[in-house]
PDB file of C-alpha atoms in Angstrom:
ATOM      1  CA  MET A   1      27.705  17.296  -2.754  1.00  0.00           C
ATOM      2  CA  GLY A   2      24.207  15.950  -3.321  1.00  0.00           C
ATOM      3  CA  THR A   3      21.810  13.754  -1.449  1.00  0.00           C
ATOM      4  CA  ILE A   4      21.258  10.138  -2.399  1.00  0.00           C
ATOM      5  CA  ARG A   5      17.625   9.122  -2.227  1.00  0.00           C
ATOM      6  CA  GLN A   6      16.629   5.470  -2.361  1.00  0.00           C
ATOM      7  CA  LYS A   7      13.304   3.891  -3.203  1.00  0.00           C
ATOM      8  CA  VAL A   8      12.082   0.651  -1.646  1.00  0.00           C
ATOM      9  CA  ALA A   9       8.875  -0.630  -3.193  1.00  0.00           C
ATOM     10  CA  LEU A  10       6.575  -3.581  -3.656  1.00  0.00           C
ATOM     11  CA  GLN A  11       4.678  -3.624  -6.938  1.00  0.00           C
ATOM     12  CA  GLU A  12       1.405  -5.307  -7.800  1.00  0.00           C
ATOM     13  CA  ILE A  13       0.947  -7.248  -4.585  1.00  0.00           C
ATOM     14  CA  ARG A  14      -2.107  -9.399  -5.287  1.00  0.00           C
ATOM     15  CA  PHE A  15      -4.772  -9.811  -2.622  1.00  0.00           C
ATOM     16  CA  PHE A  16      -8.239 -11.295  -2.508  1.00  0.00           C
ATOM     17  CA  ALA A  17     -10.251  -9.213  -0.052  1.00  0.00           C
ATOM     18  CA  TYR A  18     -13.747  -8.103   0.888  1.00  0.00           C
ATOM     19  CA  HIS A  19     -13.622  -4.334   0.371  1.00  0.00           C
ATOM     20  CA  GLY A  20     -16.501  -2.556  -1.274  1.00  0.00           C
ATOM     21  CA  PHE A  21     -19.269  -0.061  -0.788  1.00  0.00           C
ATOM     22  CA  TYR A  22     -22.021  -2.520  -1.689  1.00  0.00           C
ATOM     23  CA  PRO A  23     -22.959  -5.440   0.598  1.00  0.00           C
ATOM     24  CA  GLN A  24     -22.560  -7.883  -2.297  1.00  0.00           C
ATOM     25  CA  GLU A  25     -18.904  -6.850  -2.686  1.00  0.00           C
ATOM     26  CA  GLN A  26     -18.299  -7.566   0.982  1.00  0.00           C
ATOM     27  CA  LYS A  27     -19.818 -11.046   0.578  1.00  0.00           C
ATOM     28  CA  ILE A  28     -18.213 -12.286  -2.637  1.00  0.00           C
ATOM     29  CA  GLY A  29     -14.903 -10.416  -2.434  1.00  0.00           C
ATOM     30  CA  ASN A  30     -12.665  -9.232  -5.227  1.00  0.00           C
ATOM     31  CA  GLU A  31      -9.082  -9.168  -6.442  1.00  0.00           C
ATOM     32  CA  PHE A  32      -6.883  -6.179  -5.686  1.00  0.00           C
ATOM     33  CA  LEU A  33      -3.421  -5.047  -6.721  1.00  0.00           C
ATOM     34  CA  LEU A  34      -1.408  -2.872  -4.367  1.00  0.00           C
ATOM     35  CA  ASP A  35       1.713  -0.807  -5.026  1.00  0.00           C
ATOM     36  CA  ILE A  36       3.733   0.586  -2.135  1.00  0.00           C
ATOM     37  CA  GLU A  37       6.637   2.954  -2.750  1.00  0.00           C
ATOM     38  CA  THR A  38       8.809   4.569  -0.108  1.00  0.00           C
ATOM     39  CA  GLU A  39      11.695   6.988  -0.510  1.00  0.00           C
ATOM     40  CA  MET A  40      14.295   8.067   1.993  1.00  0.00           C
ATOM     41  CA  ASP A  41      17.675   9.742   2.086  1.00  0.00           C
ATOM     42  CA  VAL A  42      20.578   7.323   2.277  1.00  0.00           C
ATOM     43  CA  THR A  43      22.501   7.741   5.523  1.00  0.00           C
ATOM     44  CA  GLY A  44      24.964   4.846   5.295  1.00  0.00           C
ATOM     45  CA  LYS A  45      27.647   3.995   2.791  1.00  0.00           C
ATOM     46  CA  GLY A  46      26.238   0.763   1.453  1.00  0.00           C
ATOM     47  CA  ASP A  47      26.094  -0.795   4.906  1.00  0.00           C
ATOM     48  CA  GLU A  48      24.468  -4.185   5.336  1.00  0.00           C
ATOM     49  CA  ASP A  49      22.346  -2.913   8.240  1.00  0.00           C
ATOM     50  CA  ILE A  50      18.646  -3.484   7.526  1.00  0.00           C
ATOM     51  CA  SER A  51      17.676  -0.918  10.167  1.00  0.00           C
ATOM     52  CA  LEU A  52      19.067   1.789   7.858  1.00  0.00           C
ATOM     53  CA  THR A  53      16.538   1.002   5.136  1.00  0.00           C
ATOM     54  CA  VAL A  54      12.886   0.050   4.725  1.00  0.00           C
ATOM     55  CA  ASN A  55      12.312  -3.656   5.189  1.00  0.00           C
ATOM     56  CA  TYR A  56      10.007  -4.694   2.356  1.00  0.00           C
ATOM     57  CA  GLU A  57       8.948  -7.812   4.276  1.00  0.00           C
ATOM     58  CA  ARG A  58       7.511  -5.481   6.895  1.00  0.00           C
ATOM     59  CA  LEU A  59       5.780  -3.441   4.171  1.00  0.00           C
ATOM     60  CA  PHE A  60       4.115  -6.654   3.016  1.00  0.00           C
ATOM     61  CA  GLU A  61       3.027  -7.547   6.565  1.00  0.00           C
ATOM     62  CA  ILE A  62       1.461  -4.109   7.053  1.00  0.00           C
ATOM     63  CA  ALA A  63      -0.369  -4.413   3.732  1.00  0.00           C
ATOM     64  CA  ARG A  64      -1.634  -7.913   4.506  1.00  0.00           C
ATOM     65  CA  GLU A  65      -2.886  -6.896   7.961  1.00  0.00           C
ATOM     66  CA  GLU A  66      -4.850  -3.956   6.556  1.00  0.00           C
ATOM     67  CA  MET A  67      -6.172  -5.802   3.498  1.00  0.00           C
ATOM     68  CA  GLU A  68      -7.641  -8.480   5.798  1.00  0.00           C
ATOM     69  CA  LYS A  69      -9.938  -5.891   7.431  1.00  0.00           C
ATOM     70  CA  PRO A  70     -13.054  -5.422   5.241  1.00  0.00           C
ATOM     71  CA  ARG A  71     -13.726  -1.772   4.512  1.00  0.00           C
ATOM     72  CA  ARG A  72     -16.346   0.025   2.445  1.00  0.00           C
ATOM     73  CA  LEU A  73     -13.941   2.407   0.712  1.00  0.00           C
ATOM     74  CA  LEU A  74     -10.584   1.774  -0.929  1.00  0.00           C
ATOM     75  CA  GLU A  75      -9.535   5.216   0.286  1.00  0.00           C
ATOM     76  CA  THR A  76      -9.834   3.971   3.879  1.00  0.00           C
ATOM     77  CA  VAL A  77      -7.703   0.901   3.166  1.00  0.00           C
ATOM     78  CA  ALA A  78      -5.018   2.922   1.381  1.00  0.00           C
ATOM     79  CA  TYR A  79      -4.974   5.541   4.144  1.00  0.00           C
ATOM     80  CA  SER A  80      -4.542   2.957   6.913  1.00  0.00           C
ATOM     81  CA  ILE A  81      -1.627   1.326   5.061  1.00  0.00           C
ATOM     82  CA  LEU A  82       0.017   4.695   4.463  1.00  0.00           C
ATOM     83  CA  GLU A  83      -0.407   5.759   8.095  1.00  0.00           C
ATOM     84  CA  LYS A  84       1.149   2.578   9.477  1.00  0.00           C
ATOM     85  CA  ILE A  85       4.144   2.911   7.160  1.00  0.00           C
ATOM     86  CA  ARG A  86       4.535   6.623   7.929  1.00  0.00           C
ATOM     87  CA  MET A  87       4.486   6.011  11.685  1.00  0.00           C
ATOM     88  CA  GLU A  88       6.769   2.963  11.681  1.00  0.00           C
ATOM     89  CA  PHE A  89       9.445   4.222   9.282  1.00  0.00           C
ATOM     90  CA  LEU A  90      10.209   7.729  10.526  1.00  0.00           C
ATOM     91  CA  SER A  91      13.154   8.195   8.151  1.00  0.00           C
ATOM     92  CA  VAL A  92      10.909   7.770   5.094  1.00  0.00           C
ATOM     93  CA  LYS A  93      10.416  11.072   3.240  1.00  0.00           C
ATOM     94  CA  THR A  94       7.679   9.968   0.827  1.00  0.00           C
ATOM     95  CA  VAL A  95       5.146   7.160   0.633  1.00  0.00           C
ATOM     96  CA  ARG A  96       2.926   6.333  -2.330  1.00  0.00           C
ATOM     97  CA  ILE A  97       0.086   3.834  -2.087  1.00  0.00           C
ATOM     98  CA  ALA A  98      -1.840   2.774  -5.202  1.00  0.00           C
ATOM     99  CA  LEU A  99      -4.712   0.332  -4.686  1.00  0.00           C
ATOM    100  CA  ARG A 100      -6.542  -1.169  -7.672  1.00  0.00           C
ATOM    101  CA  LYS A 101      -9.797  -3.123  -7.654  1.00  0.00           C
ATOM    102  CA  LEU A 102      -9.670  -5.479 -10.630  1.00  0.00           C
ATOM    103  CA  ASN A 103     -13.391  -5.980 -11.167  1.00  0.00           C
ATOM    104  CA  PRO A 104     -15.167  -2.810 -10.056  1.00  0.00           C
ATOM    105  CA  PRO A 105     -18.971  -2.960 -10.093  1.00  0.00           C
ATOM    106  CA  VAL A 106     -19.615  -0.662 -13.039  1.00  0.00           C
ATOM    107  CA  PRO A 107     -21.875  -1.286 -16.056  1.00  0.00           C
ATOM    108  CA  GLY A 108     -19.051  -1.401 -18.574  1.00  0.00           C
ATOM    109  CA  GLU A 109     -15.671  -2.898 -19.374  1.00  0.00           C
ATOM    110  CA  VAL A 110     -13.052  -1.416 -17.044  1.00  0.00           C
ATOM    111  CA  LYS A 111      -9.557  -2.773 -16.383  1.00  0.00           C
ATOM    112  CA  ASN A 112      -9.600  -1.608 -12.757  1.00  0.00           C
ATOM    113  CA  SER A 113     -10.483   1.213 -10.414  1.00  0.00           C
ATOM    114  CA  LEU A 114      -7.657   3.049  -8.638  1.00  0.00           C
ATOM    115  CA  VAL A 115      -7.140   4.989  -5.442  1.00  0.00           C
ATOM    116  CA  GLU A 116      -3.731   6.577  -4.958  1.00  0.00           C
ATOM    117  CA  LEU A 117      -2.376   8.430  -1.924  1.00  0.00           C
ATOM    118  CA  ASN A 118       0.919  10.314  -1.642  1.00  0.00           C
ATOM    119  CA  PHE A 119       2.613  11.490   1.543  1.00  0.00           C
ATOM    120  CA  ASN A 120       5.563  13.879   1.786  1.00  0.00           C
ATOM    121  CA  ARG A 121       7.298  14.533   5.093  1.00  0.00           C
TER     122      ARG A 121
END
């Protein structure tokens, strides 16, 4: 018999925030897209008990709280989101955070910059 693994995710959550290495970025702000993916082993048999899964409303709240705190590096933002999820949802086996800055300050045409973190328990 095998293990059933389920994924609960939020894709392309759009935020306007004030993250950036340069002071100008922290003044004018920028648009960001955030992906959060979690995976866990299924322990119930299709139960309707939300405590047996990852509540994606809570994932959104964690993301919003951390995105509201201006930081110089996207790596710091992504790490703080990952850590909160990892500590709150102990049954989660993996977490993936992908944070994109839509208008990075580079001297060329770029769709976005990306920082991605992966955690495996």
